[in-house]
Amino acid sequence: MAKRTIVIMPGDGIGNQVLPQAIRVLDAVGFEADYVHADIGWECWVEEGNALPETTIELLREHKVGLFGAITSKPKKDAEAELNPRLKGKGYQYFSPIVTMRQRFGLDTSLRPCLSFPGNPLNFIRKTPGGGFEEPKVDVVIFRQGTEGLYCGVEWSNPPRQVHDALRTHPKFKPFENVAGEDLAISVRIITRPAARRICEAAFRHARQFGYKSVTICEKPNVLRETSGLMEEVARKVQKQYSEIPLWSTNIDAQTMWLTKNPEDYGVIVASNLFGDVISDAFAGLVGGLGFAASGNIGDEVAVFEPTHGSAPKYAELDPPIVNPIAMILSAAMMLDHIGEREKAETIRNAIAAVVAEGKVRTYDMLRIPGGAKSIAQGAASTTEMTDAILDRLGAPVEATMLSAAL
Ligand code: NAI
Ligand code: MG
């Protein structure tokens, strides 16, 4: 097979610590690729007024597959304050590079698997009536629509007159009609039928391919009658082509309440942008949190894989680094799945499962101790040591029982 070129975007903070670890694992598993570095993140904003430079867009367009670490982003006022003085007052506006990337390349399927690895001390446990506890196995895959919804970017503070006039045509705008412009902020939630269909189809396809027993549409159609209503209507239509897979429907608020009641009952969950964001972080919390949460942003042509966590600035300068590289390494495994290297991806996941089950090497988050310069002295593995442990278990036989439980 021709050698692949992967665009690597470490970004800011701990993105620079974890991404090289993922490449060590990809190398060790025999994935042959060239890696081309691309800039993204805060420095790009400060120096160029654009957190996602065109050169990075071009590299992604050319090579199609990206591995992304994390970026730092800051509220509007802070972003403006930190902009290089030579760019100030020239109309530069900060946009999240990952949101922009999703929109530029139509990366409309945001895929977030949440799988509990047996033996992970961070796994969710539940009290049983007898006073004991049980650890339900969580294996949920969230399909979040990545380009529309409340994150579509159509928003105003002090909306212009035409917008105001348009809103006045809606009877429910009456209570807001006389609110002063500067006291009014509006974000629009846009859902289109084609995008809703694509995400619902992707969810059902995945459920069928990997044998999940249900697809749940997680919205709020009783209140957001138009937008959530459309998502739900489309999900019902798509389900008709998948008669063996029932469609369940939950409301986002109730779903977060049920999260800890019966997380093992859910399989594939599909949701619009904001609700998918919320529910994927919520489920990630049941299976180890940010150190374990991987994701993919997938479009027709381009796909970018990234851990869910951010740049964790408070840990960025620690030497040796202490953050957990597993979320990044799992994201690299998702990339391998995507490009048809499933066996290598499974080898990586097996190695992670083995290290977690063994329990000898644990980063600070897995030990539930505070992160900081003292974590290592308190018994935590460094970022590199965790990767070393995973490398040691690559290809090593994994007990059949553990494997089937973990995957
Ligand atoms: P964060 O995810 O960077 O960190 C929150 C906390 O989670 C950390 O302080 C740490 O305790 C823990 N954590 C994160 N990653 C970890 C890992 N790999 N191993 C162990 N523990 C880990 O979120 P925060 O602090 O809210 O944001 C920091 C910056 O990152 C902000 O500028 C934010 O905008 C940005 N961000 C970027 C994201 C991205 O690049 N996709 C996503 C989320 C936040
Ligand atoms: Mg998030």
Short mmCIF file of C-alpha atoms and ligand atoms in Angstrom, two decimals:
data_model
loop_
_atom_site.label_atom_id
_atom_site.label_comp_id
_atom_site.label_asym_id
_atom_site.label_seq_id
_atom_site.Cartn_x
_atom_site.Cartn_y
_atom_site.Cartn_z
CA MET A 1 0.00 0.00 0.00
CA ALA A 2 1.28 3.50 -0.81
CA LYS A 3 2.78 5.32 2.13
CA ARG A 4 0.31 7.72 3.73
CA THR A 5 1.00 11.27 4.65
CA ILE A 6 -0.60 12.36 7.91
CA VAL A 7 -0.95 16.02 8.80
CA ILE A 8 0.04 16.46 12.43
CA MET A 9 -1.19 19.48 14.34
CA PRO A 10 0.10 19.36 17.94
CA GLY A 11 -1.32 22.84 18.63
CA ASP A 12 -0.91 24.27 22.12
CA GLY A 13 0.04 23.14 25.62
CA ILE A 14 -0.18 19.42 26.26
CA GLY A 15 -1.07 18.82 22.60
CA ASN A 16 2.70 19.00 22.10
CA GLN A 17 3.25 16.37 24.77
CA VAL A 18 0.69 13.77 23.76
CA LEU A 19 0.82 13.85 19.98
CA PRO A 20 4.45 12.67 19.71
CA GLN A 21 3.51 9.75 21.99
CA ALA A 22 0.79 8.68 19.56
CA ILE A 23 3.32 8.71 16.74
CA ARG A 24 5.66 6.49 18.74
CA VAL A 25 2.82 3.98 19.03
CA LEU A 26 1.88 4.26 15.35
CA ASP A 27 5.51 3.61 14.40
CA ALA A 28 5.77 0.67 16.75
CA VAL A 29 2.65 -0.97 15.38
CA GLY A 30 4.15 -0.85 11.89
CA PHE A 31 2.07 1.92 10.41
CA GLU A 32 4.18 3.42 7.67
CA ALA A 33 3.53 7.08 7.14
CA ASP A 34 5.13 10.40 6.53
CA TYR A 35 4.13 13.06 9.01
CA VAL A 36 3.90 16.67 7.96
CA HIS A 37 3.65 19.33 10.65
CA ALA A 38 0.98 22.01 10.42
CA ASP A 39 0.48 25.06 12.61
CA ILE A 40 -2.70 25.65 14.55
CA GLY A 41 -3.71 27.42 17.74
CA TRP A 42 -3.04 30.36 19.94
CA GLU A 43 0.35 31.45 18.57
CA CYS A 44 -1.17 31.57 15.09
CA TRP A 45 -3.98 33.77 16.36
CA VAL A 46 -1.62 36.10 18.22
CA GLU A 47 0.85 36.47 15.34
CA GLU A 48 -1.36 36.09 12.27
CA GLY A 49 -4.87 36.89 13.48
CA ASN A 50 -5.97 33.42 12.42
CA ALA A 51 -5.82 30.31 14.62
CA LEU A 52 -6.16 28.05 11.57
CA PRO A 53 -3.71 29.28 8.91
CA GLU A 54 -4.45 28.69 5.22
CA THR A 55 -1.25 26.64 4.92
CA THR A 56 -2.76 24.15 7.37
CA ILE A 57 -6.04 24.08 5.42
CA GLU A 58 -4.04 23.37 2.25
CA LEU A 59 -2.11 20.52 3.86
CA LEU A 60 -5.34 18.92 5.06
CA ARG A 61 -6.92 19.36 1.65
CA GLU A 62 -3.94 17.64 0.06
CA HIS A 63 -3.38 14.76 2.49
CA LYS A 64 -6.94 14.23 3.78
CA VAL A 65 -6.09 12.82 7.21
CA GLY A 66 -5.04 14.79 10.26
CA LEU A 67 -4.02 14.09 13.83
CA PHE A 68 -4.66 17.01 16.13
CA GLY A 69 -3.49 17.59 19.71
CA ALA A 70 -5.29 20.48 21.37
CA ILE A 71 -5.55 24.22 21.20
CA THR A 72 -5.95 27.03 23.66
CA SER A 73 -8.83 29.38 23.10
CA LYS A 74 -9.90 32.33 25.19
CA PRO A 75 -12.97 34.54 25.52
CA LYS A 76 -13.44 37.35 23.02
CA LYS A 77 -11.96 40.15 25.14
CA ASP A 78 -8.86 38.18 26.15
CA ALA A 79 -8.32 37.10 22.56
CA GLU A 80 -8.42 40.69 21.38
CA ALA A 81 -6.10 41.81 24.18
CA GLU A 82 -3.43 39.24 23.30
CA LEU A 83 -3.43 39.90 19.56
CA ASN A 84 -0.12 41.28 18.32
CA PRO A 85 -0.36 45.11 18.46
CA ARG A 86 0.40 45.40 14.73
CA LEU A 87 -2.85 43.48 14.00
CA LYS A 88 -5.06 45.25 16.51
CA GLY A 89 -7.98 47.30 15.24
CA LYS A 90 -7.83 45.66 11.82
CA GLY A 91 -11.00 43.64 12.20
CA TYR A 92 -9.42 40.34 13.18
CA GLN A 93 -11.85 38.09 15.00
CA TYR A 94 -11.02 34.92 16.87
CA PHE A 95 -12.71 31.75 15.60
CA SER A 96 -12.15 28.32 17.10
CA PRO A 97 -9.88 26.51 14.64
CA ILE A 98 -11.55 23.17 15.23
CA VAL A 99 -15.02 24.56 14.60
CA THR A 100 -13.68 26.30 11.49
CA MET A 101 -12.01 23.11 10.32
CA ARG A 102 -15.27 21.21 10.70
CA GLN A 103 -17.10 23.83 8.69
CA ARG A 104 -14.46 24.30 5.96
CA PHE A 105 -14.19 20.58 5.21
CA GLY A 106 -17.72 19.54 6.07
CA LEU A 107 -16.47 17.33 8.92
CA ASP A 108 -20.04 16.82 9.93
CA THR A 109 -19.71 13.48 11.70
CA SER A 110 -18.17 13.93 15.08
CA LEU A 111 -17.56 10.46 16.41
CA ARG A 112 -16.96 9.87 20.13
CA PRO A 113 -16.62 6.30 21.37
CA CYS A 114 -16.93 5.86 25.14
CA LEU A 115 -15.69 2.43 26.11
CA SER A 116 -14.79 1.31 29.61
CA PHE A 117 -11.52 -0.59 29.94
CA PRO A 118 -11.83 -3.20 32.69
CA GLY A 119 -9.59 -2.39 35.62
CA ASN A 120 -9.64 1.36 35.08
CA PRO A 121 -10.02 2.84 38.57
CA LEU A 122 -11.86 5.78 37.00
CA ASN A 123 -14.69 3.63 35.66
CA PHE A 124 -18.16 4.44 36.90
CA ILE A 125 -19.44 2.20 39.70
CA ARG A 126 -22.93 1.94 41.10
CA LYS A 127 -24.16 1.01 44.56
CA THR A 128 -26.25 -2.12 44.77
CA PRO A 129 -29.19 -2.39 47.19
CA GLY A 130 -27.21 -4.84 49.34
CA GLY A 131 -24.52 -2.25 50.03
CA GLY A 132 -22.02 -3.54 47.51
CA PHE A 133 -21.21 -2.04 44.17
CA GLU A 134 -21.23 -3.00 40.52
CA GLU A 135 -19.28 -1.71 37.55
CA PRO A 136 -21.48 -1.65 34.46
CA LYS A 137 -19.68 -2.10 31.17
CA VAL A 138 -20.11 1.04 29.11
CA ASP A 139 -19.80 0.80 25.35
CA VAL A 140 -21.46 3.81 23.82
CA VAL A 141 -20.64 5.49 20.53
CA ILE A 142 -21.86 9.03 20.14
CA PHE A 143 -22.54 10.51 16.72
CA ARG A 144 -22.63 14.24 17.09
CA GLN A 145 -23.55 16.45 14.15
CA GLY A 146 -20.45 18.60 13.85
CA THR A 147 -21.19 21.56 11.61
CA GLU A 148 -24.64 22.92 12.40
CA GLY A 149 -26.94 23.37 15.34
CA LEU A 150 -26.17 25.95 17.96
CA TYR A 151 -22.49 25.96 16.95
CA CYS A 152 -23.18 27.09 13.38
CA GLY A 153 -21.69 30.47 14.24
CA VAL A 154 -24.68 32.60 13.26
CA GLU A 155 -24.86 34.90 16.23
CA TRP A 156 -25.00 38.55 17.21
CA SER A 157 -24.61 40.86 20.12
CA ASN A 158 -26.65 43.95 19.36
CA PRO A 159 -28.19 42.41 16.23
CA PRO A 160 -28.55 44.63 13.16
CA ARG A 161 -31.91 46.16 12.29
CA GLN A 162 -32.81 43.59 9.58
CA VAL A 163 -32.28 40.75 12.03
CA HIS A 164 -34.35 42.53 14.62
CA ASP A 165 -37.11 43.15 12.08
CA ALA A 166 -37.08 39.52 11.00
CA LEU A 167 -37.34 38.33 14.60
CA ARG A 168 -40.31 40.62 15.18
CA THR A 169 -42.28 38.58 12.66
CA HIS A 170 -42.31 35.79 15.24
CA PRO A 171 -44.98 36.15 17.95
CA LYS A 172 -42.68 34.65 20.58
CA PHE A 173 -40.25 37.52 20.10
CA LYS A 174 -42.68 39.94 21.64
CA PRO A 175 -41.18 39.91 25.18
CA PHE A 176 -37.78 40.82 23.72
CA GLU A 177 -38.91 43.49 21.26
CA ASN A 178 -37.98 46.40 23.45
CA VAL A 179 -34.75 45.06 24.87
CA ALA A 180 -31.96 47.50 24.06
CA GLY A 181 -29.68 46.23 21.27
CA GLU A 182 -26.58 46.17 23.46
CA ASP A 183 -28.49 44.09 26.02
CA LEU A 184 -29.44 41.47 23.46
CA ALA A 185 -27.36 38.49 22.33
CA ILE A 186 -28.65 35.93 19.86
CA SER A 187 -27.28 32.57 18.72
CA VAL A 188 -29.14 30.72 16.00
CA ARG A 189 -29.70 26.97 16.03
CA ILE A 190 -29.78 25.72 12.45
CA ILE A 191 -30.58 22.14 11.51
CA THR A 192 -30.86 21.10 7.88
CA ARG A 193 -32.53 17.92 6.69
CA PRO A 194 -29.55 16.68 4.61
CA ALA A 195 -27.13 17.07 7.53
CA ALA A 196 -29.60 15.47 9.93
CA ARG A 197 -29.98 12.57 7.51
CA ARG A 198 -26.22 12.13 7.14
CA ILE A 199 -25.58 11.93 10.87
CA CYS A 200 -28.54 9.61 11.48
CA GLU A 201 -27.47 7.36 8.61
CA ALA A 202 -23.90 7.27 9.90
CA ALA A 203 -25.21 6.29 13.35
CA PHE A 204 -27.40 3.44 12.06
CA ARG A 205 -24.68 2.19 9.70
CA HIS A 206 -22.27 2.01 12.61
CA ALA A 207 -24.82 0.26 14.82
CA ARG A 208 -25.39 -2.37 12.14
CA GLN A 209 -21.71 -2.83 11.31
CA PHE A 210 -20.63 -3.28 14.92
CA GLY A 211 -23.73 -5.00 16.27
CA TYR A 212 -25.06 -2.33 18.63
CA LYS A 213 -28.55 -3.18 19.78
CA SER A 214 -30.12 0.28 19.62
CA VAL A 215 -29.74 3.81 18.33
CA THR A 216 -30.92 6.60 20.61
CA ILE A 217 -31.78 10.03 19.30
CA CYS A 218 -31.00 12.47 22.11
CA GLU A 219 -32.70 15.83 21.57
CA LYS A 220 -35.46 17.94 23.10
CA PRO A 221 -38.33 17.89 20.58
CA ASN A 222 -40.98 18.74 23.17
CA VAL A 223 -39.48 22.23 23.52
CA LEU A 224 -37.27 22.75 20.47
CA ARG A 225 -40.13 21.65 18.29
CA GLU A 226 -38.67 22.74 14.97
CA THR A 227 -34.97 21.88 15.19
CA SER A 228 -35.03 18.87 17.52
CA GLY A 229 -38.32 17.94 15.87
CA LEU A 230 -36.58 17.71 12.50
CA MET A 231 -33.74 15.60 13.94
CA GLU A 232 -36.24 13.20 15.43
CA GLU A 233 -38.37 13.03 12.28
CA VAL A 234 -35.31 12.22 10.17
CA ALA A 235 -34.08 9.61 12.65
CA ARG A 236 -37.45 7.84 12.46
CA LYS A 237 -37.30 7.79 8.66
CA VAL A 238 -33.75 6.47 8.57
CA GLN A 239 -34.62 3.76 11.10
CA LYS A 240 -37.08 2.26 8.60
CA GLN A 241 -34.11 0.97 6.59
CA TYR A 242 -32.71 -0.69 9.72
CA SER A 243 -35.67 -2.62 11.00
CA GLU A 244 -33.51 -4.84 13.25
CA ILE A 245 -32.24 -1.82 15.23
CA PRO A 246 -34.81 -0.07 17.43
CA LEU A 247 -34.73 3.71 17.68
CA TRP A 248 -34.99 5.05 21.21
CA SER A 249 -35.67 8.68 21.92
CA THR A 250 -34.47 10.56 24.99
CA ASN A 251 -34.42 14.21 25.98
CA ILE A 252 -30.98 15.65 26.62
CA ASP A 253 -31.79 16.68 30.19
CA ALA A 254 -33.30 13.33 31.13
CA GLN A 255 -30.49 11.51 29.36
CA THR A 256 -27.89 13.15 31.57
CA MET A 257 -29.94 12.12 34.60
CA TRP A 258 -30.19 8.51 33.38
CA LEU A 259 -26.53 8.49 32.58
CA THR A 260 -25.55 7.01 35.91
CA LYS A 261 -28.69 4.90 36.26
CA ASN A 262 -28.27 2.60 33.28
CA PRO A 263 -25.38 3.62 31.02
CA GLU A 264 -24.90 -0.01 29.94
CA ASP A 265 -28.27 0.03 28.18
CA TYR A 266 -27.19 2.50 25.50
CA GLY A 267 -25.40 1.65 22.28
CA VAL A 268 -25.19 4.28 19.58
CA ILE A 269 -26.43 7.77 20.44
CA VAL A 270 -27.04 10.43 17.81
CA ALA A 271 -27.51 14.13 18.55
CA SER A 272 -27.17 17.61 17.16
CA ASN A 273 -24.06 19.66 17.82
CA LEU A 274 -24.45 21.10 21.33
CA PHE A 275 -26.38 18.17 22.77
CA GLY A 276 -23.87 15.75 21.25
CA ASP A 277 -21.06 17.76 22.81
CA VAL A 278 -22.71 17.60 26.23
CA ILE A 279 -23.63 13.95 26.11
CA SER A 280 -20.24 12.82 24.83
CA ASP A 281 -18.41 14.59 27.67
CA ALA A 282 -20.95 13.16 30.10
CA PHE A 283 -20.39 9.58 28.91
CA ALA A 284 -16.63 10.13 28.77
CA GLY A 285 -16.83 10.87 32.48
CA LEU A 286 -18.06 7.32 33.08
CA VAL A 287 -15.09 5.68 31.37
CA GLY A 288 -12.11 7.60 32.65
CA GLY A 289 -12.69 11.20 31.63
CA LEU A 290 -10.47 13.39 29.55
CA GLY A 291 -7.44 11.12 29.73
CA PHE A 292 -9.44 8.47 27.85
CA ALA A 293 -11.77 10.44 25.56
CA ALA A 294 -10.91 10.15 21.88
CA SER A 295 -12.78 11.60 18.92
CA GLY A 296 -12.92 11.83 15.16
CA ASN A 297 -14.23 14.61 12.93
CA ILE A 298 -15.16 12.92 9.70
CA GLY A 299 -16.26 14.32 6.35
CA ASP A 300 -16.52 12.90 2.84
CA GLU A 301 -12.92 13.73 2.00
CA VAL A 302 -11.07 14.88 5.07
CA ALA A 303 -10.96 13.45 8.58
CA VAL A 304 -9.22 14.75 11.69
CA PHE A 305 -8.76 12.76 14.90
CA GLU A 306 -8.16 14.35 18.29
CA PRO A 307 -8.46 13.75 22.00
CA THR A 308 -11.42 15.54 23.51
CA HIS A 309 -9.30 17.33 26.08
CA GLY A 310 -7.89 20.79 25.67
CA SER A 311 -4.40 22.20 26.07
CA ALA A 312 -4.40 21.97 29.92
CA PRO A 313 -2.02 24.95 30.25
CA LYS A 314 -1.27 24.28 33.92
CA TYR A 315 0.48 21.04 32.97
CA ALA A 316 2.06 22.20 29.75
CA GLU A 317 5.40 23.22 31.27
CA LEU A 318 5.94 20.24 33.56
CA ASP A 319 9.07 18.26 32.91
CA PRO A 320 8.61 15.35 32.70
CA PRO A 321 5.06 15.68 31.36
CA ILE A 322 2.43 13.96 33.49
CA VAL A 323 -0.74 13.97 31.42
CA ASN A 324 -2.34 10.79 30.20
CA PRO A 325 -1.51 10.09 26.54
CA ILE A 326 -4.21 7.40 26.17
CA ALA A 327 -6.90 9.74 24.74
CA MET A 328 -4.47 10.83 22.05
CA ILE A 329 -3.30 7.28 21.35
CA LEU A 330 -6.92 6.08 21.11
CA SER A 331 -7.56 8.93 18.65
CA ALA A 332 -4.66 7.66 16.54
CA ALA A 333 -6.23 4.19 16.65
CA MET A 334 -9.51 5.69 15.43
CA MET A 335 -7.54 7.21 12.56
CA LEU A 336 -6.24 3.75 11.70
CA ASP A 337 -9.82 2.37 11.74
CA HIS A 338 -10.83 5.14 9.38
CA ILE A 339 -8.15 4.43 6.82
CA GLY A 340 -8.74 0.69 6.81
CA GLU A 341 -5.95 -0.37 9.20
CA ARG A 342 -8.32 -1.94 11.67
CA GLU A 343 -5.98 -4.70 12.75
CA LYS A 344 -3.30 -2.23 13.81
CA ALA A 345 -5.94 -0.16 15.59
CA GLU A 346 -7.08 -3.20 17.54
CA THR A 347 -3.50 -4.08 18.43
CA ILE A 348 -3.18 -0.63 19.99
CA ARG A 349 -6.48 -0.88 21.87
CA ASN A 350 -5.53 -4.35 23.13
CA ALA A 351 -2.23 -3.01 24.44
CA ILE A 352 -4.00 -0.17 26.24
CA ALA A 353 -6.53 -2.63 27.68
CA ALA A 354 -3.66 -4.81 28.92
CA VAL A 355 -1.83 -1.91 30.59
CA VAL A 356 -5.02 -0.64 32.23
CA ALA A 357 -6.02 -4.10 33.44
CA GLU A 358 -2.55 -4.79 34.80
CA GLY A 359 -2.73 -1.59 36.84
CA LYS A 360 1.00 -1.21 37.37
CA VAL A 361 1.47 1.92 35.29
CA ARG A 362 -0.99 4.70 35.95
CA THR A 363 -0.87 8.39 35.21
CA TYR A 364 -1.89 10.84 37.94
CA ASP A 365 -5.49 11.04 36.79
CA MET A 366 -5.86 7.27 37.08
CA LEU A 367 -4.50 7.41 40.64
CA ARG A 368 -6.93 10.17 41.54
CA ILE A 369 -4.14 12.34 42.94
CA PRO A 370 -3.64 16.02 42.18
CA GLY A 371 -1.72 16.74 39.02
CA GLY A 372 1.51 18.66 39.41
CA ALA A 373 5.25 18.50 39.81
CA LYS A 374 4.85 16.11 42.76
CA SER A 375 2.66 13.55 41.01
CA ILE A 376 5.57 11.42 39.84
CA ALA A 377 7.05 11.22 43.35
CA GLN A 378 3.60 10.08 44.51
CA GLY A 379 3.75 7.10 42.20
CA ALA A 380 2.22 8.41 38.99
CA ALA A 381 3.66 7.37 35.65
CA SER A 382 4.83 10.14 33.37
CA THR A 383 3.32 10.62 29.90
CA THR A 384 6.31 8.83 28.38
CA GLU A 385 6.23 5.97 30.88
CA MET A 386 2.58 5.30 30.10
CA THR A 387 3.42 5.17 26.40
CA ASP A 388 6.39 2.90 27.12
CA ALA A 389 4.07 0.51 28.94
CA ILE A 390 1.69 0.49 25.97
CA LEU A 391 4.58 -0.11 23.59
CA ASP A 392 5.69 -3.05 25.75
CA ARG A 393 2.30 -4.69 25.42
CA LEU A 394 1.88 -4.21 21.67
CA GLY A 395 1.42 -7.61 20.14
CA ALA A 396 1.67 -9.31 23.52
CA PRO A 397 -1.02 -11.92 24.06
CA VAL A 398 -3.98 -10.53 25.93
CA GLU A 399 -6.12 -12.87 28.00
CA ALA A 400 -9.16 -13.79 25.97
CA THR A 401 -11.57 -12.93 28.75
CA MET A 402 -10.07 -9.51 29.26
CA LEU A 403 -10.11 -8.83 25.55
CA SER A 404 -13.73 -9.66 25.03
CA ALA A 405 -14.66 -7.62 28.06
CA ALA A 406 -12.63 -4.64 26.96
CA LEU A 407 -13.57 -4.51 23.30
P1 NAI B 1 -8.58 20.90 29.41
O1 NAI B 1 -9.16 19.70 28.77
O2 NAI B 1 -7.40 21.49 28.76
O3 NAI B 1 -8.16 20.54 30.90
C1 NAI B 1 -9.05 20.39 31.97
C2 NAI B 1 -8.42 19.50 33.04
O4 NAI B 1 -8.59 18.14 32.65
C3 NAI B 1 -6.93 19.65 33.16
O5 NAI B 1 -6.58 20.67 34.00
C4 NAI B 1 -6.55 18.31 33.70
O6 NAI B 1 -6.85 18.27 35.07
C5 NAI B 1 -7.46 17.40 32.99
N1 NAI B 1 -6.88 16.83 31.75
C6 NAI B 1 -7.04 17.25 30.48
N2 NAI B 1 -6.38 16.45 29.64
C7 NAI B 1 -5.79 15.51 30.39
C8 NAI B 1 -4.97 14.38 30.10
N3 NAI B 1 -4.62 14.05 28.85
N4 NAI B 1 -4.53 13.63 31.12
C9 NAI B 1 -4.86 13.91 32.38
N5 NAI B 1 -5.64 14.94 32.73
C10 NAI B 1 -6.11 15.74 31.74
O7 NAI B 1 -9.76 21.96 29.55
P2 NAI B 1 -9.73 23.47 30.10
O8 NAI B 1 -8.79 23.60 31.24
O9 NAI B 1 -11.14 23.83 30.29
O10 NAI B 1 -9.19 24.33 28.90
C11 NAI B 1 -7.83 24.66 28.67
C12 NAI B 1 -7.70 25.23 27.29
O11 NAI B 1 -7.99 24.24 26.32
C13 NAI B 1 -8.69 26.38 27.04
O12 NAI B 1 -8.03 27.38 26.33
C14 NAI B 1 -9.78 25.73 26.21
O13 NAI B 1 -10.42 26.65 25.39
C15 NAI B 1 -8.99 24.71 25.44
N6 NAI B 1 -9.77 23.54 24.97
C16 NAI B 1 -9.43 23.03 23.74
C17 NAI B 1 -10.04 21.90 23.27
C18 NAI B 1 -9.55 21.33 21.98
O14 NAI B 1 -8.45 21.63 21.57
N7 NAI B 1 -10.31 20.48 21.33
C19 NAI B 1 -11.10 21.23 24.02
C20 NAI B 1 -11.33 21.81 25.33
C21 NAI B 1 -10.70 22.93 25.75
MG MG B 2 -16.41 19.58 24.39
#
